[in-house]
Every structure is written in structure tokens, then in C-alpha cells.
mmCIF file of C-alpha atoms (C1' of nucleotides) in Angstrom:
data_model
loop_
_atom_site.group_PDB
_atom_site.id
_atom_site.type_symbol
_atom_site.label_atom_id
_atom_site.label_comp_id
_atom_site.label_asym_id
_atom_site.label_seq_id
_atom_site.Cartn_x
_atom_site.Cartn_y
_atom_site.Cartn_z
ATOM 1 C CA MET G 1 188.705 -184.364 77.927
ATOM 2 C CA VAL G 2 190.996 -186.295 75.674
ATOM 3 C CA SER G 3 194.101 -187.201 77.557
ATOM 4 C CA GLN G 4 196.164 -187.534 74.420
ATOM 5 C CA VAL G 5 197.245 -184.244 73.013
ATOM 6 C CA GLN G 6 195.869 -183.699 69.565
ATOM 7 C CA ARG G 7 198.183 -181.110 68.167
ATOM 8 C CA HIS G 8 196.640 -181.346 64.757
ATOM 9 C CA PRO G 9 193.690 -179.068 64.242
ATOM 10 C CA LEU G 10 190.420 -180.363 62.969
ATOM 11 C CA ALA G 11 191.054 -179.152 59.465
ATOM 12 C CA ALA G 12 194.261 -181.163 59.211
ATOM 13 C CA GLN G 13 192.506 -184.256 60.464
ATOM 14 C CA THR G 14 189.777 -183.710 57.923
ATOM 15 C CA ALA G 15 192.348 -183.324 55.173
ATOM 16 C CA GLN G 16 194.023 -186.562 56.105
ATOM 17 C CA LEU G 17 190.684 -188.296 56.268
ATOM 18 C CA LEU G 18 189.829 -187.079 52.806
ATOM 19 C CA LEU G 19 193.214 -188.199 51.526
ATOM 20 C CA THR G 20 192.647 -191.628 52.984
ATOM 21 C CA ARG G 21 189.292 -191.869 51.288
ATOM 22 C CA ILE G 22 190.795 -190.774 48.018
ATOM 23 C CA ARG G 23 193.492 -193.396 48.317
ATOM 24 C CA ASP G 24 190.839 -195.986 49.020
ATOM 25 C CA GLY G 25 189.263 -195.169 45.707
ATOM 26 C CA GLU G 26 186.047 -193.740 47.050
ATOM 27 C CA TRP G 27 186.353 -190.921 44.536
ATOM 28 C CA PRO G 28 188.230 -191.935 41.385
ATOM 29 C CA LEU G 29 190.711 -189.816 39.568
ATOM 30 C CA GLY G 30 189.035 -186.855 37.945
ATOM 31 C CA HIS G 31 185.781 -187.502 39.711
ATOM 32 C CA ARG G 32 183.861 -184.858 41.591
ATOM 33 C CA LEU G 33 183.489 -184.878 45.325
ATOM 34 C CA PRO G 34 180.141 -184.255 46.982
ATOM 35 C CA GLY G 35 179.219 -180.689 47.661
ATOM 36 C CA GLU G 36 180.836 -178.838 50.470
ATOM 37 C CA THR G 37 177.667 -178.597 52.486
ATOM 38 C CA THR G 38 176.804 -182.265 52.199
ATOM 39 C CA LEU G 39 180.382 -183.380 52.716
ATOM 40 C CA ALA G 40 180.751 -181.163 55.746
ATOM 41 C CA ALA G 41 177.562 -182.550 57.210
ATOM 42 C CA GLN G 42 178.724 -186.066 56.439
ATOM 43 C CA LEU G 43 182.053 -185.543 58.138
ATOM 44 C CA GLY G 44 180.510 -183.693 61.031
ATOM 45 C CA VAL G 45 182.514 -180.511 60.569
ATOM 46 C CA GLY G 46 181.638 -177.034 59.487
ATOM 47 C CA ARG G 47 181.950 -175.841 55.940
ATOM 48 C CA SER G 48 184.794 -173.488 56.793
ATOM 49 C CA THR G 49 186.765 -176.323 58.314
ATOM 50 C CA LEU G 50 186.114 -178.534 55.334
ATOM 51 C CA ARG G 51 187.151 -175.736 53.015
ATOM 52 C CA GLU G 52 190.456 -175.391 54.837
ATOM 53 C CA ALA G 53 191.011 -179.118 54.487
ATOM 54 C CA ILE G 54 190.222 -178.928 50.791
ATOM 55 C CA ARG G 55 192.566 -175.986 50.420
ATOM 56 C CA GLU G 56 195.308 -177.886 52.157
ATOM 57 C CA LEU G 57 194.923 -180.791 49.773
ATOM 58 C CA ALA G 58 194.640 -178.417 46.865
ATOM 59 C CA GLY G 59 197.986 -176.948 47.849
ATOM 60 C CA LYS G 60 199.439 -180.411 47.686
ATOM 61 C CA GLY G 61 197.982 -180.984 44.269
ATOM 62 C CA VAL G 62 195.503 -183.647 45.247
ATOM 63 C CA LEU G 63 192.310 -181.683 44.854
ATOM 64 C CA ASP G 64 191.224 -178.869 42.595
ATOM 65 C CA SER G 65 188.108 -176.878 43.328
ATOM 66 C CA ARG G 66 186.406 -174.724 40.735
ATOM 67 C CA GLN G 67 183.755 -172.199 41.450
ATOM 68 C CA GLY G 68 180.377 -173.314 40.267
ATOM 69 C CA ALA G 69 181.556 -176.762 39.276
ATOM 70 C CA GLY G 70 182.832 -178.605 42.308
ATOM 71 C CA VAL G 71 185.904 -180.190 43.791
ATOM 72 C CA PHE G 72 187.757 -182.711 41.665
ATOM 73 C CA VAL G 73 190.450 -185.249 42.342
ATOM 74 C CA THR G 74 193.626 -184.451 40.451
ATOM 75 C CA ALA G 75 195.984 -186.916 42.052
ATOM 76 C CA LEU G 76 195.780 -190.024 44.136
ATOM 77 C CA ASP G 77 198.750 -189.256 46.298
ATOM 78 C CA VAL G 78 200.956 -186.447 47.460
ATOM 79 C CA ALA G 79 204.219 -185.189 46.095
ATOM 80 C CA GLU G 80 206.230 -187.612 48.147
ATOM 81 C CA ASP G 81 205.259 -190.214 45.670
ATOM 82 C CA TRP G 82 206.997 -188.181 43.022
ATOM 83 C CA ASP G 83 210.399 -188.178 44.596
ATOM 84 C CA THR G 84 210.289 -191.879 45.222
ATOM 85 C CA VAL G 85 209.283 -192.403 41.641
ATOM 86 C CA LEU G 86 211.702 -189.906 40.214
ATOM 87 C CA ARG G 87 214.578 -191.387 42.108
ATOM 88 C CA ARG G 88 214.238 -194.564 40.137
ATOM 89 C CA THR G 89 213.751 -192.938 36.818
ATOM 90 C CA THR G 90 216.266 -192.947 34.051
ATOM 91 C CA ILE G 91 216.367 -190.894 30.935
ATOM 92 C CA ALA G 92 215.377 -193.862 28.869
ATOM 93 C CA SER G 93 212.142 -194.261 30.723
ATOM 94 C CA VAL G 94 211.430 -190.593 30.158
ATOM 95 C CA ILE G 95 211.191 -191.217 26.460
ATOM 96 C CA GLU G 96 208.784 -194.048 27.020
ATOM 97 C CA ALA G 97 206.811 -191.914 29.405
ATOM 98 C CA ARG G 98 206.580 -189.199 26.806
ATOM 99 C CA ILE G 99 204.718 -191.529 24.505
ATOM 100 C CA ALA G 100 202.403 -192.565 27.277
ATOM 101 C CA ILE G 101 201.734 -189.012 28.360
ATOM 102 C CA GLU G 102 201.078 -187.831 24.866
ATOM 103 C CA ALA G 103 198.637 -190.596 24.196
ATOM 104 C CA GLU G 104 196.873 -190.232 27.496
ATOM 105 C CA ALA G 105 196.552 -186.460 27.334
ATOM 106 C CA ALA G 106 195.407 -186.582 23.759
ATOM 107 C CA ALA G 107 192.780 -189.108 24.628
ATOM 108 C CA LEU G 108 191.524 -186.982 27.468
ATOM 109 C CA ALA G 109 191.486 -183.774 25.493
ATOM 110 C CA ALA G 110 189.762 -185.268 22.476
ATOM 111 C CA THR G 111 186.472 -185.359 24.392
ATOM 112 C CA ARG G 112 186.871 -189.092 24.806
ATOM 113 C CA ARG G 113 185.040 -189.719 21.584
ATOM 114 C CA THR G 114 187.184 -192.692 20.731
ATOM 115 C CA PRO G 115 188.630 -194.451 23.726
ATOM 116 C CA PRO G 116 192.121 -195.568 22.837
ATOM 117 C CA ILE G 117 193.339 -198.991 23.604
ATOM 118 C CA CYS G 118 196.223 -197.747 25.652
ATOM 119 C CA ALA G 119 193.987 -195.768 28.008
ATOM 120 C CA ARG G 120 193.876 -197.733 31.182
ATOM 121 C CA SER G 121 191.218 -196.051 33.273
ATOM 122 C CA ALA G 122 188.145 -194.483 31.737
ATOM 123 C CA ALA G 123 187.614 -192.042 34.541
ATOM 124 C CA PRO G 124 185.168 -189.300 33.612
ATOM 125 C CA TRP G 125 186.797 -185.986 33.150
ATOM 126 C CA PRO G 126 184.345 -183.319 34.270
ATOM 127 C CA PRO G 127 185.546 -180.118 32.627
ATOM 128 C CA ALA G 128 184.672 -181.474 29.203
ATOM 129 C CA ALA G 129 186.607 -178.572 27.714
ATOM 130 C CA SER G 130 183.734 -177.630 25.474
ATOM 131 C CA LYS G 131 183.776 -174.011 26.495
ATOM 132 C CA ALA G 132 186.744 -171.807 25.907
ATOM 133 C CA SER G 133 188.921 -173.135 28.629
ATOM 134 C CA ARG G 134 190.311 -170.121 30.348
ATOM 135 C CA TYR G 135 191.244 -172.480 33.099
ATOM 136 C CA PRO G 136 194.619 -174.090 32.644
ATOM 137 C CA ILE G 137 194.490 -177.650 31.506
ATOM 138 C CA THR G 138 194.965 -179.912 34.431
ATOM 139 C CA TRP G 139 196.538 -183.184 33.624
ATOM 140 C CA THR G 140 195.866 -186.240 35.700
ATOM 141 C CA PRO G 141 198.792 -188.596 36.177
ATOM 142 C CA THR G 142 197.170 -191.853 35.247
ATOM 143 C CA TRP G 143 200.484 -193.268 34.174
ATOM 144 C CA ARG G 144 203.484 -194.278 36.157
ATOM 145 C CA PHE G 145 207.109 -195.082 35.702
ATOM 146 C CA THR G 146 207.846 -198.728 35.767
ATOM 147 C CA ALA G 147 211.124 -199.823 37.214
ATOM 148 C CA ARG G 148 213.010 -201.957 34.830
ATOM 149 C CA MET A 1 186.549 -153.800 45.965
ATOM 150 C CA VAL A 2 189.928 -154.716 44.685
ATOM 151 C CA SER A 3 189.464 -157.623 42.363
ATOM 152 C CA GLN A 4 192.662 -158.564 40.653
ATOM 153 C CA VAL A 5 191.514 -162.113 40.368
ATOM 154 C CA GLN A 6 193.134 -163.665 37.373
ATOM 155 C CA ARG A 7 192.582 -167.375 37.322
ATOM 156 C CA HIS A 8 193.371 -168.588 40.765
ATOM 157 C CA PRO A 9 191.072 -167.891 43.658
ATOM 158 C CA LEU A 10 191.875 -165.176 46.094
ATOM 159 C CA ALA A 11 193.082 -167.617 48.699
ATOM 160 C CA ALA A 12 195.757 -169.023 46.378
ATOM 161 C CA GLN A 13 196.907 -165.539 45.472
ATOM 162 C CA THR A 14 197.085 -164.661 49.138
ATOM 163 C CA ALA A 15 199.111 -167.770 49.815
ATOM 164 C CA GLN A 16 201.594 -166.918 47.104
ATOM 165 C CA LEU A 17 201.784 -163.354 48.328
ATOM 166 C CA LEU A 18 202.574 -164.544 51.817
ATOM 167 C CA LEU A 19 205.162 -166.923 50.448
ATOM 168 C CA THR A 20 206.779 -164.068 48.575
ATOM 169 C CA ARG A 21 206.911 -161.967 51.700
ATOM 170 C CA ILE A 22 208.392 -164.823 53.663
ATOM 171 C CA ARG A 23 210.962 -165.348 50.963
ATOM 172 C CA ASP A 24 211.819 -161.679 51.104
ATOM 173 C CA GLY A 25 212.638 -162.048 54.758
ATOM 174 C CA GLU A 26 209.812 -159.955 56.104
ATOM 175 C CA TRP A 27 209.199 -162.582 58.738
ATOM 176 C CA PRO A 28 212.330 -164.555 59.695
ATOM 177 C CA LEU A 29 212.436 -168.244 60.364
ATOM 178 C CA GLY A 30 210.565 -169.075 63.514
ATOM 179 C CA HIS A 31 209.098 -165.642 63.793
ATOM 180 C CA ARG A 32 205.442 -164.990 64.386
ATOM 181 C CA LEU A 33 203.208 -163.448 61.811
ATOM 182 C CA PRO A 34 200.782 -160.665 62.689
ATOM 183 C CA GLY A 35 197.362 -161.639 63.899
ATOM 184 C CA GLU A 36 194.811 -162.902 61.485
ATOM 185 C CA THR A 37 192.592 -159.878 61.813
ATOM 186 C CA THR A 38 195.375 -157.374 61.276
ATOM 187 C CA LEU A 39 196.953 -159.411 58.505
ATOM 188 C CA ALA A 40 193.642 -159.891 56.761
ATOM 189 C CA ALA A 41 192.928 -156.194 56.994
ATOM 190 C CA GLN A 42 196.409 -155.410 55.743
ATOM 191 C CA LEU A 43 196.035 -157.685 52.739
ATOM 192 C CA GLY A 44 192.502 -156.540 52.095
ATOM 193 C CA VAL A 45 190.964 -159.994 52.335
ATOM 194 C CA GLY A 46 188.639 -161.648 54.772
ATOM 195 C CA ARG A 47 189.739 -163.851 57.577
ATOM 196 C CA SER A 48 188.327 -166.955 55.922
ATOM 197 C CA THR A 49 190.390 -166.322 52.820
ATOM 198 C CA LEU A 50 193.494 -165.637 54.847
ATOM 199 C CA ARG A 51 192.934 -168.741 56.891
ATOM 200 C CA GLU A 52 192.673 -170.857 53.769
ATOM 201 C CA ALA A 53 195.896 -169.343 52.487
ATOM 202 C CA ILE A 54 197.599 -170.063 55.785
ATOM 203 C CA ARG A 55 196.272 -173.601 55.700
ATOM 204 C CA GLU A 56 197.565 -174.080 52.202
ATOM 205 C CA LEU A 57 201.030 -172.952 53.245
ATOM 206 C CA ALA A 58 200.792 -175.015 56.403
ATOM 207 C CA GLY A 59 200.123 -178.051 54.251
ATOM 208 C CA LYS A 60 203.290 -177.302 52.350
ATOM 209 C CA GLY A 61 205.277 -176.991 55.548
ATOM 210 C CA VAL A 62 205.974 -173.298 55.354
ATOM 211 C CA LEU A 63 203.741 -172.096 58.160
ATOM 212 C CA ASP A 64 202.582 -173.614 61.391
ATOM 213 C CA SER A 65 199.687 -172.122 63.299
ATOM 214 C CA ARG A 66 199.178 -172.861 66.956
ATOM 215 C CA GLN A 67 195.979 -172.029 68.699
ATOM 216 C CA GLY A 68 196.362 -169.198 71.140
ATOM 217 C CA ALA A 69 199.927 -168.466 70.110
ATOM 218 C CA GLY A 70 199.910 -167.421 66.476
ATOM 219 C CA VAL A 71 201.242 -168.401 63.089
ATOM 220 C CA PHE A 72 204.942 -169.126 62.831
ATOM 221 C CA VAL A 73 207.335 -169.554 59.938
ATOM 222 C CA THR A 74 208.753 -173.054 59.755
ATOM 223 C CA ALA A 75 210.434 -172.855 56.360
ATOM 224 C CA LEU A 76 211.588 -170.136 54.049
ATOM 225 C CA ASP A 77 210.545 -171.758 50.824
ATOM 226 C CA VAL A 78 208.600 -174.735 49.715
ATOM 227 C CA ALA A 79 210.334 -175.108 46.377
ATOM 228 C CA GLU A 80 213.609 -175.607 48.135
ATOM 229 C CA ASP A 81 212.685 -179.119 49.047
ATOM 230 C CA TRP A 82 211.572 -179.886 45.521
ATOM 231 C CA ASP A 83 214.704 -178.422 44.065
ATOM 232 C CA THR A 84 216.940 -180.438 46.301
ATOM 233 C CA VAL A 85 215.054 -183.578 45.481
ATOM 234 C CA LEU A 86 215.123 -182.933 41.791
ATOM 235 C CA ARG A 87 218.742 -181.905 41.813
ATOM 236 C CA ARG A 88 219.636 -185.063 43.634
ATOM 237 C CA THR A 89 217.886 -187.176 41.078
ATOM 238 C CA THR A 90 219.369 -185.160 38.220
ATOM 239 C CA ILE A 91 216.228 -185.565 36.213
ATOM 240 C CA ALA A 92 214.592 -182.221 36.679
ATOM 241 C CA SER A 93 213.783 -182.225 33.015
ATOM 242 C CA VAL A 94 211.064 -184.742 33.697
ATOM 243 C CA ILE A 95 208.866 -182.093 35.190
ATOM 244 C CA GLU A 96 209.403 -179.626 32.391
ATOM 245 C CA ALA A 97 208.855 -182.328 29.851
ATOM 246 C CA ARG A 98 205.679 -183.343 31.567
ATOM 247 C CA ILE A 99 204.265 -179.832 31.385
ATOM 248 C CA ALA A 100 205.390 -179.313 27.837
ATOM 249 C CA ILE A 101 204.081 -182.613 26.599
ATOM 250 C CA GLU A 102 200.820 -182.063 28.364
ATOM 251 C CA ALA A 103 200.272 -178.720 26.669
ATOM 252 C CA GLU A 104 201.415 -180.004 23.321
ATOM 253 C CA ALA A 105 199.265 -183.070 23.362
ATOM 254 C CA ALA A 106 196.217 -181.233 24.605
ATOM 255 C CA ALA A 107 196.563 -178.564 21.968
ATOM 256 C CA LEU A 108 197.028 -181.094 19.239
ATOM 257 C CA ALA A 109 194.057 -183.126 20.289
ATOM 258 C CA ALA A 110 191.806 -180.127 20.751
ATOM 259 C CA THR A 111 192.573 -178.635 17.369
ATOM 260 C CA ARG A 112 193.481 -181.363 14.969
ATOM 261 C CA ARG A 113 191.832 -184.267 16.721
ATOM 262 C CA THR A 114 195.026 -186.170 16.362
ATOM 263 C CA PRO A 115 194.637 -189.784 17.389
ATOM 264 C CA PRO A 116 196.885 -191.074 20.104
ATOM 265 C CA ILE A 117 199.960 -192.814 18.947
ATOM 266 C CA CYS A 118 199.024 -196.177 20.315
ATOM 267 C CA ALA A 119 195.669 -196.052 18.550
ATOM 268 C CA ARG A 120 197.044 -195.174 15.149
ATOM 269 C CA SER A 121 196.330 -197.867 12.645
ATOM 270 C CA ALA A 122 195.130 -198.306 9.107
ATOM 271 C CA ALA A 123 191.653 -197.333 10.198
ATOM 272 C CA PRO A 124 190.849 -193.755 9.282
ATOM 273 C CA TRP A 125 190.564 -191.289 12.044
ATOM 274 C CA PRO A 126 187.239 -189.413 11.981
ATOM 275 C CA PRO A 127 188.013 -187.113 9.096
ATOM 276 C CA ALA A 128 184.507 -185.727 8.877
ATOM 277 C CA ALA A 129 183.572 -182.390 10.352
ATOM 278 C CA SER A 130 187.097 -181.196 10.720
ATOM 279 C CA LYS A 131 186.222 -177.824 12.068
ATOM 280 C CA ALA A 132 188.580 -174.940 11.855
ATOM 281 C CA SER A 133 190.816 -174.544 14.820
ATOM 282 C CA ARG A 134 189.456 -171.895 17.091
ATOM 283 C CA TYR A 135 192.374 -172.390 19.376
ATOM 284 C CA PRO A 136 195.554 -171.864 17.442
ATOM 285 C CA ILE A 137 198.594 -173.721 18.530
ATOM 286 C CA THR A 138 200.997 -171.292 20.029
ATOM 287 C CA TRP A 139 203.156 -173.736 21.833
ATOM 288 C CA THR A 140 206.829 -173.908 21.018
ATOM 289 C CA PRO A 141 209.026 -176.748 22.210
ATOM 290 C CA THR A 142 210.968 -175.061 24.947
ATOM 291 C CA TRP A 143 211.851 -178.288 26.655
ATOM 292 C CA ARG A 144 214.478 -180.813 25.867
ATOM 293 C CA PHE A 145 215.777 -183.991 27.308
ATOM 294 C CA THR A 146 219.096 -183.380 28.936
ATOM 295 C CA ALA A 147 221.406 -186.283 29.306
ATOM 296 C CA ARG A 148 223.367 -186.433 32.480
ATOM 297 C "C1'" DG W 1 171.159 -168.301 23.461
ATOM 298 C "C1'" DG W 2 168.721 -167.594 27.913
ATOM 299 C "C1'" DC W 3 167.213 -168.841 32.536
ATOM 300 C "C1'" DG W 4 167.395 -171.096 36.819
ATOM 301 C "C1'" DA W 5 169.523 -174.371 39.994
ATOM 302 C "C1'" DT W 6 173.691 -175.884 42.074
ATOM 303 C "C1'" DT W 7 178.228 -175.087 43.835
ATOM 304 C "C1'" DT W 8 182.256 -172.755 45.219
ATOM 305 C "C1'" DG W 9 184.240 -168.067 46.619
ATOM 306 C "C1'" DT W 10 184.326 -164.549 50.013
ATOM 307 C "C1'" DG W 11 183.308 -162.004 54.083
ATOM 308 C "C1'" DC W 12 181.619 -161.450 58.727
ATOM 309 C "C1'" DG W 13 179.839 -162.454 63.391
ATOM 310 C "C1'" DT W 14 180.302 -165.156 67.502
ATOM 311 C "C1'" DA W 15 181.547 -168.609 70.862
ATOM 312 C "C1'" DT W 16 185.340 -171.390 72.806
ATOM 313 C "C1'" DG W 17 189.783 -173.249 73.970
ATOM 314 C "C1'" DT W 18 194.650 -171.986 74.547
ATOM 315 C "C1'" DA W 19 198.887 -169.338 75.292
ATOM 316 C "C1'" DT W 20 200.989 -165.331 76.893
ATOM 317 C "C1'" DT W 21 201.457 -161.467 80.017
ATOM 318 C "C1'" DC J 1 195.613 -166.238 89.637
ATOM 319 C "C1'" DA J 2 193.326 -162.999 86.420
ATOM 320 C "C1'" DA J 3 193.203 -160.628 82.124
ATOM 321 C "C1'" DT J 4 194.255 -160.145 77.477
ATOM 322 C "C1'" DA J 5 195.375 -161.721 72.863
ATOM 323 C "C1'" DC J 6 194.951 -165.196 69.530
ATOM 324 C "C1'" DA J 7 193.707 -169.161 66.785
ATOM 325 C "C1'" DT J 8 189.980 -172.491 66.253
ATOM 326 C "C1'" DA J 9 185.546 -173.665 64.754
ATOM 327 C "C1'" DC J 10 180.900 -172.985 63.367
ATOM 328 C "C1'" DG J 11 177.243 -170.813 60.965
ATOM 329 C "C1'" DC J 12 175.181 -167.591 57.918
ATOM 330 C "C1'" DA J 13 174.652 -164.506 53.888
ATOM 331 C "C1'" DC J 14 175.703 -162.848 49.499
ATOM 332 C "C1'" DA J 15 178.448 -162.868 45.080
ATOM 333 C "C1'" DA J 16 180.338 -165.252 41.174
ATOM 334 C "C1'" DA J 17 180.876 -169.089 38.237
ATOM 335 C "C1'" DT J 18 179.266 -173.268 36.179
ATOM 336 C "C1'" DC J 19 176.065 -176.643 34.461
ATOM 337 C "C1'" DG J 20 171.697 -178.442 32.894
ATOM 338 C "C1'" DC J 21 167.323 -177.611 30.762
#
DNA sequence: GGCGATTTGTGCGTATGTATT
DNA sequence: CAATACATACGCACAAATCGC
């Protein structure tokens, strides 16, 4: 029916659509996406297809789904952003980044009881880490290297 | 039922297992993998799980599945690209430092409630109710900043 | 601490389009 | 051209984990 050949399967299209929405800020960093059933119905695809799209983005480090909790945004962009960023990075900026990372991660892990001044975004972090976190701590890159 | 599930879901384990097999040369570059049904039965997982694993590897550029034809190997390793990028930038230590700092900061904040550096001031950090650390710090600084 | 609701994880069946033989 | 093999896509059901009350 469609004259143009769509070589990308529906799951890949769904993944790219989700990535676009994430970039647009529809779901902030660390926020939870709607449930799979509702999201699949909203996108007009089946749950299996949506799951494959989520898995594809999870493999790229953008999403992270946990059983019983939901799907969370762990990054706003793919790894390609890293190599463009890393290419401009010098060792000196690493030291500065270390301070930023330490402060940011500490603020996130300390149950956000006292929001630090340096914390830019106050995105809610769902895991809350109250239970014994058998799950590895996932760190959200809310910082960035600034070219000098 | 074989349940060697550690922390990652079965689909992620399947993906890594497939990647290991590909790296071992079981399926050469450009070769076709067995059918989903046979492969799923061979790995002892369902087709949905195998499909999610394939999709995860397809997102990383290792596999490429074409409808009606099969799943083909398009790359031998996904880390190869990362390594080349990092080696070119000569700042591979950034990644290691990021992981190390993340763990260190999270552990410090979760146990000692250490305030972030930027928020340290003359004001006293909540000293009350300093509970005993249920999560002992076992992290040792294995990273270091390497000058080029 | 327990119980129930919600959500993801996993498996299976089936229909359809596509590529190969 | 016909048949077979295969991936694609959808839907359903149950299990496991998590969260809220």
C-alpha cells in the first residue's frame, strides 16, 4: 500500500518516536513512563511491539525498566552524544566534572532531604533507595562538560 | 524451570549470551542466525524474550533482522566502536572515573549523609539521628586520572 | 509487617507479510 | 508460479516484583 519502502520495523519506529518524545521533555529525566498497556494503546501498537522498542532504548541506555515499578528515563540522548562530548574534553575538565558528579550523586542518594544549591534540576528519582537496593545504582547524567 | 536470573532480566542475559557467541565466532559476519523458534528452544527462553534480546542487539548495531529472511550479524562487537572512540579521545579514564565517583558518592551519601561539596557551609548538616550504617562502604578507589 | 493493586517479565498461540526455494 | 520457511505483529495469560495503604 505504501509506495515508499519502510525497511524499519514497527518496533524501531516506536523506539524512535519514544526517543523523540523524551528529547522533547515529555518525560523528564528520572521520571516514569506510562504503563506498557496504556502507552501501547496510546501509540496504537501492541504491548509486545512496545516492549521491543523499550528494550531497544534500554540497550542504548536511555530507558530502564524494572519489574513491578515501571519504565524510567535514564538519559536524554544516546551514546553518540558521549563521543561528541568526550572529544572536547580535557583532563582539567574531568577534575571539575568530578566535583559536579560527586555533588549531584550525593544529592540524589541522600533522599533529597536537603536540595543543594548546585543541583540544577529537581527531577523526582523514583527508586527512593529506601529498601535494600539490590539493584545497581543508576546514575543520571544531569551534568555536562562545558567547552572552555 | 531454569532461573539463573541475577539482577538483569532474562532478555538482557540472552542478549549478552548471544553477543558472547557472536564474539566467539559461532556465527560469522553476515551470516544468518538460526530461526527464532529453534534458537529460543535452544536457549531455553520464549520467543518474546529472544526477540527482545535480538532487538536490543539490533539497536546496538550488532544484529539486523529482516522479515522473511532471518537475523544476520552486522558487527562482531559493540564495544569495539566505543573502544575506538575512547582510544581516539585518549580520555577513557572519564568513564571509569564516572562509575567510581558515582559509587563512591552514593555510598557516602547513603551511609554518612555527607553533604555535597557545593552545599558545605558553616551551617550544620543534620547531625541528629545519625543511624548506624547498614550498608558498609566497601568501595576502594580503583580509578585514577591518567594524564596523556 | 501484611495485603492488595499495579506493573513489568515471560511464554505461547495465531494471523500476516515477505523472502527463499 | 506455488510452496515453504521465517520474521513481524498482536493479543492473552500467568508469574514475579514493586509500591501504596
